[in-house]
Short mmCIF file of the C-alpha atoms (twelve columns), coordinates in Angstrom:
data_MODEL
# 
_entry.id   MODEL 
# 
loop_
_atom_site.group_PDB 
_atom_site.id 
_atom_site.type_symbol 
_atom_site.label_atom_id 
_atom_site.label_alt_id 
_atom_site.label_comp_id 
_atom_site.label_asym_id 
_atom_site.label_seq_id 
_atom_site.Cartn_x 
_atom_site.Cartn_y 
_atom_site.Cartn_z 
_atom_site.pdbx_PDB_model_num 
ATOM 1   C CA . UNK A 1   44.135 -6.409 -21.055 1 
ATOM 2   C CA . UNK A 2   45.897 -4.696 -23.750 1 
ATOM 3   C CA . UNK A 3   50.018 -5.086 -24.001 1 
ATOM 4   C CA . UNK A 4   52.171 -1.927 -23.656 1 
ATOM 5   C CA . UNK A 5   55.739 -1.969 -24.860 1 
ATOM 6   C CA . UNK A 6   57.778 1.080  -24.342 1 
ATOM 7   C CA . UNK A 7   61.662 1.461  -25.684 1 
ATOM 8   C CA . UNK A 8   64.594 3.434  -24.829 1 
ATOM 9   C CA . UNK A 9   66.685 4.497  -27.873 1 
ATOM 10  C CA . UNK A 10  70.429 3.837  -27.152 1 
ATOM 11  C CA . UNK A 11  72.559 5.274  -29.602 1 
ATOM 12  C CA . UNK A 12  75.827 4.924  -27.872 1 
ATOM 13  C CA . UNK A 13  77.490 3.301  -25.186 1 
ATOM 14  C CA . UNK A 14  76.534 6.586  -23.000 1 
ATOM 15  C CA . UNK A 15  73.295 6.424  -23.988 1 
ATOM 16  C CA . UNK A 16  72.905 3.110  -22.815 1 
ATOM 17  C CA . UNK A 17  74.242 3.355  -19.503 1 
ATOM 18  C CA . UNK A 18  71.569 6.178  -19.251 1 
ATOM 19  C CA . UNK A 19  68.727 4.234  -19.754 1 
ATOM 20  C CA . UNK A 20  66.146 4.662  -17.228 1 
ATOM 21  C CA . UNK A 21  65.411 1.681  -14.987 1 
ATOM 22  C CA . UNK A 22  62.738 -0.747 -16.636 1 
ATOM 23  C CA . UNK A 23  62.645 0.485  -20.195 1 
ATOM 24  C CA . UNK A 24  63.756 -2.336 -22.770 1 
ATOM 25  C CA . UNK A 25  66.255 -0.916 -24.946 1 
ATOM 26  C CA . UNK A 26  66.145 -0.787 -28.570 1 
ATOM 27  C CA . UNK A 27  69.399 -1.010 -29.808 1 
ATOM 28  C CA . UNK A 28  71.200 1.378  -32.440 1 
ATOM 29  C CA . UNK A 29  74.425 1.336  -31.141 1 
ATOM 30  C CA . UNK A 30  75.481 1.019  -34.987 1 
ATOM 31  C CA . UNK A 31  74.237 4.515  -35.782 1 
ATOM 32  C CA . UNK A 32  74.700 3.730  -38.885 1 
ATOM 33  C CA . UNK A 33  72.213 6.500  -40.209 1 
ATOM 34  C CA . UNK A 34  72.717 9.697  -37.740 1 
ATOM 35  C CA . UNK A 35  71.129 12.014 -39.676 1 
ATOM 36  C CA . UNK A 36  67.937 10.258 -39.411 1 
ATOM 37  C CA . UNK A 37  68.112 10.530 -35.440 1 
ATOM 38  C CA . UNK A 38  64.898 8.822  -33.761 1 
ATOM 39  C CA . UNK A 39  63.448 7.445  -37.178 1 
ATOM 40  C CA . UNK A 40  66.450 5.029  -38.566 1 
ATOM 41  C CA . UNK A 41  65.989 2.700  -35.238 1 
ATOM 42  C CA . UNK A 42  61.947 3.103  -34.734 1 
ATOM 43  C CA . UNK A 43  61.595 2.597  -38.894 1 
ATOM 44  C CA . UNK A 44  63.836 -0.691 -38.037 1 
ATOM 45  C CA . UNK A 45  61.775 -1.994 -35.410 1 
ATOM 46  C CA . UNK A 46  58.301 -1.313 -37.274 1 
ATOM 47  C CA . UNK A 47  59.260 -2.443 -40.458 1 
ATOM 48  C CA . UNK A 48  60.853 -5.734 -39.096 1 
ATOM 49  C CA . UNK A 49  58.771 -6.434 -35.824 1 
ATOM 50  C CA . UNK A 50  55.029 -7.723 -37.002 1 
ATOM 51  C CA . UNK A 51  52.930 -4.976 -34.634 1 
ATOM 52  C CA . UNK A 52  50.068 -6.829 -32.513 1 
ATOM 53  C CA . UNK A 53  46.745 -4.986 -32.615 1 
ATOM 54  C CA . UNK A 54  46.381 -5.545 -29.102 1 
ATOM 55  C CA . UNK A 55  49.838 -3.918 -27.919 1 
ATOM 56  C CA . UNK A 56  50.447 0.175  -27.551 1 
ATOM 57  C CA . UNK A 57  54.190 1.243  -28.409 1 
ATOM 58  C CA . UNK A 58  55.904 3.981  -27.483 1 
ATOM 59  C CA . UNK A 59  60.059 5.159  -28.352 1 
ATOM 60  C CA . UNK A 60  61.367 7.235  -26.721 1 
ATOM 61  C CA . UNK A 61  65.182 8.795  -27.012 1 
ATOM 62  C CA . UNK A 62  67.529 9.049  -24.224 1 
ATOM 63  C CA . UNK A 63  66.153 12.676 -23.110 1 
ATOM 64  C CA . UNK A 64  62.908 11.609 -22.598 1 
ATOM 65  C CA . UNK A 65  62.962 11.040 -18.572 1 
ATOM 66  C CA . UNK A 66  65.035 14.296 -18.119 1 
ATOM 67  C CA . UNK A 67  62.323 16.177 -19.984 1 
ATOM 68  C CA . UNK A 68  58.931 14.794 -18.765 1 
ATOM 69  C CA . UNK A 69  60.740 13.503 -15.062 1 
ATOM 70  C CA . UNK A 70  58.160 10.639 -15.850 1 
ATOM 71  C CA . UNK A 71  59.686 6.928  -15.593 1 
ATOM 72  C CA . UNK A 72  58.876 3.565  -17.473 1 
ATOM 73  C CA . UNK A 73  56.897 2.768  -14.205 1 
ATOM 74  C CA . UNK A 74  54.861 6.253  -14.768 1 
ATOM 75  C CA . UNK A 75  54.259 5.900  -18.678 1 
ATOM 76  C CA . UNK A 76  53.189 2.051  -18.371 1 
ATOM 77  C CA . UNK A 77  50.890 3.019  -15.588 1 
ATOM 78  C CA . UNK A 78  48.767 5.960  -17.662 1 
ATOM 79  C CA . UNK A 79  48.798 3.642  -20.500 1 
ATOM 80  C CA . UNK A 80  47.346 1.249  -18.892 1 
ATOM 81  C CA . UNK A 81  44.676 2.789  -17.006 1 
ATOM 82  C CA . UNK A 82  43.456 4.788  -19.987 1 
ATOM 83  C CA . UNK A 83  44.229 2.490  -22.739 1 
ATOM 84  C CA . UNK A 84  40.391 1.376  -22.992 1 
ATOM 85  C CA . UNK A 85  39.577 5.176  -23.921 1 
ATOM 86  C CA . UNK A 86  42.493 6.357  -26.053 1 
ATOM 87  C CA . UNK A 87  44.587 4.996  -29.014 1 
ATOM 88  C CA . UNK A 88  47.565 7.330  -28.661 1 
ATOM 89  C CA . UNK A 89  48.925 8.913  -25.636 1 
ATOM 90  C CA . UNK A 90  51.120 12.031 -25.713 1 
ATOM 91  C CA . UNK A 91  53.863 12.828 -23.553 1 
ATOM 92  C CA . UNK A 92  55.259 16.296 -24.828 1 
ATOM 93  C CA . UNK A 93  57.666 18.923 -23.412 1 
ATOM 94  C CA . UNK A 94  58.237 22.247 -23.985 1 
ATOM 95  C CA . UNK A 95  54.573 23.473 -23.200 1 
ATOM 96  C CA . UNK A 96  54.939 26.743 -23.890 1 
ATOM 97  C CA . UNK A 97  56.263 26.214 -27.837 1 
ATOM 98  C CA . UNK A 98  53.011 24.304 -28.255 1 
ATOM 99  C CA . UNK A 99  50.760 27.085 -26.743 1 
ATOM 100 C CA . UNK A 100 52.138 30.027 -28.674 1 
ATOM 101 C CA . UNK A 101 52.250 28.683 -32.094 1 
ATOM 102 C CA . UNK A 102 49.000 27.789 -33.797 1 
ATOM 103 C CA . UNK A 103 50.784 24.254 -34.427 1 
ATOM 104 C CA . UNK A 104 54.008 22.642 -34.765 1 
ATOM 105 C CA . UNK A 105 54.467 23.690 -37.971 1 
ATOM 106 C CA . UNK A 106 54.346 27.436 -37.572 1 
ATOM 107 C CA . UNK A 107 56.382 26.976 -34.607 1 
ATOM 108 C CA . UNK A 108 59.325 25.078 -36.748 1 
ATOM 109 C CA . UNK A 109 59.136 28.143 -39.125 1 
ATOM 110 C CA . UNK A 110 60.428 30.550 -36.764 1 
ATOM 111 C CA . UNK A 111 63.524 28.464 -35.973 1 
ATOM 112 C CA . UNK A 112 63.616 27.355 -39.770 1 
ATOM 113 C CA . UNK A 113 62.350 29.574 -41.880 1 
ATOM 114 C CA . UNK A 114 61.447 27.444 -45.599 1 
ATOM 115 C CA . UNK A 115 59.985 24.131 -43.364 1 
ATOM 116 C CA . UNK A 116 56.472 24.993 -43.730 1 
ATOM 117 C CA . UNK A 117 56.206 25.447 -47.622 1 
ATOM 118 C CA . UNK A 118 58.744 22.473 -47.922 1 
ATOM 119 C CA . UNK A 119 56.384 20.527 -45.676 1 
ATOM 120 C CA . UNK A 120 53.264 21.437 -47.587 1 
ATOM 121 C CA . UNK A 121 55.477 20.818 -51.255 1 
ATOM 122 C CA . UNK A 122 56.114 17.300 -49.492 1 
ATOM 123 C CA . UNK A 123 52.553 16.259 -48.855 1 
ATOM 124 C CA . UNK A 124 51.185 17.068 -51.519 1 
ATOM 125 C CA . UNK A 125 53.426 14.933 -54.056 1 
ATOM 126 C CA . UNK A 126 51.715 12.495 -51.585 1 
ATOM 127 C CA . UNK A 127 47.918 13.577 -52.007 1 
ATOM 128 C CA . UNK A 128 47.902 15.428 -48.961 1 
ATOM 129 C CA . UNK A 129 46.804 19.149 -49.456 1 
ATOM 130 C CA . UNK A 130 46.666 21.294 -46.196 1 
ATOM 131 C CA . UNK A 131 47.907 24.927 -45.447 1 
ATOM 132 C CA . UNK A 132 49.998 24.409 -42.338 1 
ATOM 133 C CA . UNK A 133 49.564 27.984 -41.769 1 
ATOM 134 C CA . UNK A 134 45.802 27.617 -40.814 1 
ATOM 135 C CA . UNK A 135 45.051 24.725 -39.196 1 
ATOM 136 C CA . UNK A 136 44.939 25.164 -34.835 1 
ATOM 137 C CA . UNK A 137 46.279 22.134 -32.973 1 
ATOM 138 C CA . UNK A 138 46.675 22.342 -29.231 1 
ATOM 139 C CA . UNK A 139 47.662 19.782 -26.471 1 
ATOM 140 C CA . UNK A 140 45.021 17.282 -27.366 1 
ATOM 141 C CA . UNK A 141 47.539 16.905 -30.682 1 
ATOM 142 C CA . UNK A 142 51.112 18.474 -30.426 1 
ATOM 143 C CA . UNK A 143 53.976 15.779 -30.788 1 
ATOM 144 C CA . UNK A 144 57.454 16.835 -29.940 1 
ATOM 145 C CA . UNK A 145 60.236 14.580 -30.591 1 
ATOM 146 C CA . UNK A 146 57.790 11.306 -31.258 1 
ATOM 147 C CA . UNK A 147 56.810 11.159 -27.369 1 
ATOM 148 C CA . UNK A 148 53.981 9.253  -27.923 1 
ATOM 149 C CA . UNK A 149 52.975 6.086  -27.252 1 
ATOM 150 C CA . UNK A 150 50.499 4.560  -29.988 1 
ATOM 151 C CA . UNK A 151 48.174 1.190  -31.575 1 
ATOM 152 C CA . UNK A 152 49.400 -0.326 -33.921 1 
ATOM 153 C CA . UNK A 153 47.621 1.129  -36.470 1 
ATOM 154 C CA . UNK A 154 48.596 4.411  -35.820 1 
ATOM 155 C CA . UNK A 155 51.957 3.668  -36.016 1 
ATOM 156 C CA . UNK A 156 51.424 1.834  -39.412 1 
ATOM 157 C CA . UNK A 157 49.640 5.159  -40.827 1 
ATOM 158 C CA . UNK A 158 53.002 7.228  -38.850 1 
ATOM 159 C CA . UNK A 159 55.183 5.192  -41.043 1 
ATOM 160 C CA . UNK A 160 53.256 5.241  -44.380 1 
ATOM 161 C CA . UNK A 161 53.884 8.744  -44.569 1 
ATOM 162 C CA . UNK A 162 57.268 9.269  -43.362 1 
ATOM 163 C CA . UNK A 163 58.516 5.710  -45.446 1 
ATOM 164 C CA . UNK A 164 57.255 8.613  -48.709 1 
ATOM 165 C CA . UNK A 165 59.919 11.500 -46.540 1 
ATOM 166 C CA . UNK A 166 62.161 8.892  -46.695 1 
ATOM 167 C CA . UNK A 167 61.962 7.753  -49.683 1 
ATOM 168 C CA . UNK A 168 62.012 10.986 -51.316 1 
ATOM 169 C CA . UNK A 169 65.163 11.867 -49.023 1 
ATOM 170 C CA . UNK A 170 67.048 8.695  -49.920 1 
ATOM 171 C CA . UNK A 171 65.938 8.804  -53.783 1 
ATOM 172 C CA . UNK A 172 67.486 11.076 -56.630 1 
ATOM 173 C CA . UNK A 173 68.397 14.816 -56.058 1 
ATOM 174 C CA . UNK A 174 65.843 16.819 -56.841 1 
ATOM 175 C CA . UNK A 175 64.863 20.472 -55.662 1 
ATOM 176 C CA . UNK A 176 62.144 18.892 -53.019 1 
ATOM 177 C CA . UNK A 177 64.803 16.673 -51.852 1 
ATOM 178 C CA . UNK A 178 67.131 19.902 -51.229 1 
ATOM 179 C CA . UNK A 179 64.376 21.531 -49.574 1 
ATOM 180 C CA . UNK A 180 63.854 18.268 -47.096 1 
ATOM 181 C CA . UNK A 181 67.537 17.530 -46.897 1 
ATOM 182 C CA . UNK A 182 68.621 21.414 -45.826 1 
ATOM 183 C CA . UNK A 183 70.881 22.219 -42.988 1 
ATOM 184 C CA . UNK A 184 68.760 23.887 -39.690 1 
ATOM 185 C CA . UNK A 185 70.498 25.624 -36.581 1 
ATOM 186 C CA . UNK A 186 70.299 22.311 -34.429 1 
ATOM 187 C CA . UNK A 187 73.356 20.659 -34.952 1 
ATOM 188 C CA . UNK A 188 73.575 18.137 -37.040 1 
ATOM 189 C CA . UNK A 189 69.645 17.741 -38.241 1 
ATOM 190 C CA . UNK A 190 68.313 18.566 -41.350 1 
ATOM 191 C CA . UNK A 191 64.794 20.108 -42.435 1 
ATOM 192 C CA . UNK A 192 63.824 16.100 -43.068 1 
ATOM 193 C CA . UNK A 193 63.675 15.364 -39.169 1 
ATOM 194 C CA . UNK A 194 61.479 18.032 -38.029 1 
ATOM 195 C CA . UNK A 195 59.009 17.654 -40.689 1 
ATOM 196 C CA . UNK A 196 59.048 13.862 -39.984 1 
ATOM 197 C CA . UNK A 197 58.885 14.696 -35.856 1 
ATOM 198 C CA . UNK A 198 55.579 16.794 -36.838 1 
ATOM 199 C CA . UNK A 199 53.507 13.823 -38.968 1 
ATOM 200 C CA . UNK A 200 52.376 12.769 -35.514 1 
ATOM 201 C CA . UNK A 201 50.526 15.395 -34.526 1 
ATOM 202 C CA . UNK A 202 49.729 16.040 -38.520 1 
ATOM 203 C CA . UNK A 203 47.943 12.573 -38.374 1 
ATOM 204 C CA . UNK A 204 45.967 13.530 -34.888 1 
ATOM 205 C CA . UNK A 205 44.294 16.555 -36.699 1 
ATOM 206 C CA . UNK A 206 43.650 16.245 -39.539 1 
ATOM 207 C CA . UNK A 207 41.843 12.320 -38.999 1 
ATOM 208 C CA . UNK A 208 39.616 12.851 -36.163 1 
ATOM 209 C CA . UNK A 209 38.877 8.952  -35.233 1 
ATOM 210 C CA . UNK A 210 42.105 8.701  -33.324 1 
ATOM 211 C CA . UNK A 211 41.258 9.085  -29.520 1 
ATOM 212 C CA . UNK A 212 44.141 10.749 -27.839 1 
ATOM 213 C CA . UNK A 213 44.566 11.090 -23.997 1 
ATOM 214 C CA . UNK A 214 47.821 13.694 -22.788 1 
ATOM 215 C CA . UNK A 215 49.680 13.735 -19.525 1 
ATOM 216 C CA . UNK A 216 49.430 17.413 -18.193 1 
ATOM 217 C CA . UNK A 217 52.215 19.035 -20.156 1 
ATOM 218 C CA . UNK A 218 52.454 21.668 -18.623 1 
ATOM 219 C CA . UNK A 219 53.953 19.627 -15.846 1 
ATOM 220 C CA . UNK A 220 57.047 18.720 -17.813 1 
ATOM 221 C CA . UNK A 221 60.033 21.099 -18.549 1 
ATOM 222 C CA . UNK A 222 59.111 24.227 -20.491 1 
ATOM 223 C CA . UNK A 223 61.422 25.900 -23.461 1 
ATOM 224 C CA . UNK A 224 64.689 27.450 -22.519 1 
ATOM 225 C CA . UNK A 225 63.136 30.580 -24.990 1 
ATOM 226 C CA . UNK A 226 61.600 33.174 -23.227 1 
ATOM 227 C CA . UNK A 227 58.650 32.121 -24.069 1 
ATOM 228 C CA . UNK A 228 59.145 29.544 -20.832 1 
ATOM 229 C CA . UNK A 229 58.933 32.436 -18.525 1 
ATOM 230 C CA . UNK A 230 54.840 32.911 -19.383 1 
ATOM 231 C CA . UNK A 231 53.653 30.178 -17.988 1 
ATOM 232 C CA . UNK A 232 49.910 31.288 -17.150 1 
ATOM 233 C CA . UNK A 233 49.617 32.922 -20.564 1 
ATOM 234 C CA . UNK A 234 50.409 29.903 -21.857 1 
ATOM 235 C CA . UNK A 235 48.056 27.617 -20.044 1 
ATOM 236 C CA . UNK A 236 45.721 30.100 -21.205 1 
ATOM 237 C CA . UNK A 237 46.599 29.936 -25.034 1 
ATOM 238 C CA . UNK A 238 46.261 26.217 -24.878 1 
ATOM 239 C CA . UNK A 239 42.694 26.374 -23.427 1 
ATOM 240 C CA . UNK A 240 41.293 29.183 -25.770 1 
ATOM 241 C CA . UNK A 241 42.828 27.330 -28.729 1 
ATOM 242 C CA . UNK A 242 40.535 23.768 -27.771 1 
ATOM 243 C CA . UNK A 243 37.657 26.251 -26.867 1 
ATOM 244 C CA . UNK A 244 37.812 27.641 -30.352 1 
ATOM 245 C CA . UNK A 245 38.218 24.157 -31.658 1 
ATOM 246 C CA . UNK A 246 34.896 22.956 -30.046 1 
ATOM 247 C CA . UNK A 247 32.963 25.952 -30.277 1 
ATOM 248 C CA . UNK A 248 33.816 27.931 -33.113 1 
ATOM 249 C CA . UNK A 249 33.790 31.127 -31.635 1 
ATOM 250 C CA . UNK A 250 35.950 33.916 -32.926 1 
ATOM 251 C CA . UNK A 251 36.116 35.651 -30.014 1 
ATOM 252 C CA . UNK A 252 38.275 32.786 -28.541 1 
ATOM 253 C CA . UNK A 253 40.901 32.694 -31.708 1 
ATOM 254 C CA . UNK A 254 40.693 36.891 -31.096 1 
ATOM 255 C CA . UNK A 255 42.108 36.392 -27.266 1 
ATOM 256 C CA . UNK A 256 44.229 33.521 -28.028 1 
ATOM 257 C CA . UNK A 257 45.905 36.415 -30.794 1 
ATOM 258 C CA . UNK A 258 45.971 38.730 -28.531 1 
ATOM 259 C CA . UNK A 259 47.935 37.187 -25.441 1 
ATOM 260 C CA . UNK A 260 50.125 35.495 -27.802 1 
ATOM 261 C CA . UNK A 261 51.227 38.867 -29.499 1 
ATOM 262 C CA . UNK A 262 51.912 40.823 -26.197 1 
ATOM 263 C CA . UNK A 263 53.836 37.517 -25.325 1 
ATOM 264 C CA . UNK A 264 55.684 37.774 -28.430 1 
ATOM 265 C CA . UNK A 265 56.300 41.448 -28.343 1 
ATOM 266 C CA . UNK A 266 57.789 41.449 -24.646 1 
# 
């Protein structure tokens, strides 16, 4: 039977009274690096924690129960049935945000305009050539905020590219460091952290032999955007994006378009 170890991020002494009954905490009550939210304290743990091949891992930050409503009991438990079908599990909010937009990506855009041709600049100094505008993911792949819970190996690829974000980041000034260090509209976060939240679900398309298996999202707490109040639309969206996926069909990609821009234009 494979291991599962799941963490709550504590960043403060709030944060740590707030951790949700069973979860082991992983401690960054230093916040040392802030700007670097989730990534300084998970980058600590999986560069100085040898990772067993036959354990899952999952970290999750303090907001994780309040936006799934799922506990440590509840995580461990779909984990653990599924974990002989599945590599990475995902546990992502906000269901509408993932419908709409054709990924995470072109959903960042709208709230930062810049991210996706800094993104694309970014991975290809690192080999990796993709047009972020094009390519469809839908529940099977969308990672919000690193709610996943992952192999090893995964993980291992995860931090291969974002240790290249991060080095870049920490390493001389240079215009593609500007563009990955900018300021966004959510306080205190630069373009770095939602490029590095999106590698997840970067990783899930674009190298098909990771098995995923996703707790109903649409079960969790939708956007505080209007785009929450369309909930069947976006149920819909979702579905005609996989069916387009496995099929092929334009006619799916042509109604996905469609409900999306009389969503859009409401």
């Amino acid at each position: 039977m494979k291991k599962i170890h799941l963490h709550h991020i504590a960043y403060s002494t709030e944060t740590l009274q707030q951790a949700p009954a069973g979860f082991p905490v992983l401690n960054n009550l230093k916040n040392e690096r802030p700007d670097w939210f989730e990534y300084w304290p998970i980058r600590h743990f999986l560069l100085n924690h040898p990772l067993d091949d036959n354990v899952f891992y999952g970290f999750f930050s303090p907001k994780f129960s309040q936006k799934t409503g799922l506990s440590y009991t509840d995580v461990f438990n779909f984990v653990s049935i599924n974990s002989d079908d599945a590599d990475v599990f995902l546990f992502s909010p906000q269901p509408d945000i993932g419908a709409f937009f054709i990924n995470v990506f072109e959903g960042g855009e709208i709230f930062n305009p810049g991210k996706i041709d800094a993104c694309e600049e970014f991975l290809a100094t690192i080999g990796i050539h993709v047009n972020l505008r094009a390519i469809i993911m839908d529940s099977r792949e969308i990672v919000f905020s690193n709610y996943f819970v992952a192999k090893a190996d995964f993980w291992r690829q995860w931090l291969l590219i974002n240790e290249q974000l991060f080095s870049i980041c920490e390493g001389a000034d240079s215009p593609l460091k500007a563009k990955l260090t900018q300021a966004t509209n959510y306080p205190n976060a630069q373009r770095k952290i939602f490029i590095m939240e999106g590698i997840a679900s970067l990783i899930l398309t674009m190298q098909k032999k990771w098995r995923t298996k996703t707790k109903d999202p649409f079960e969790f707490a939708w956007s505080a955007t209007k785009l929450g109040q369309f909930r069947q639309e976006a149920i819909v969206c979702d579905a005609l994006k996989m069916a387009f996926k496995e099929q092929g069909f334009s006619e799916y990609i042509d109604a996905y378009s469609h409900i999306r821009n009389t969503v859009f234009n409401s």
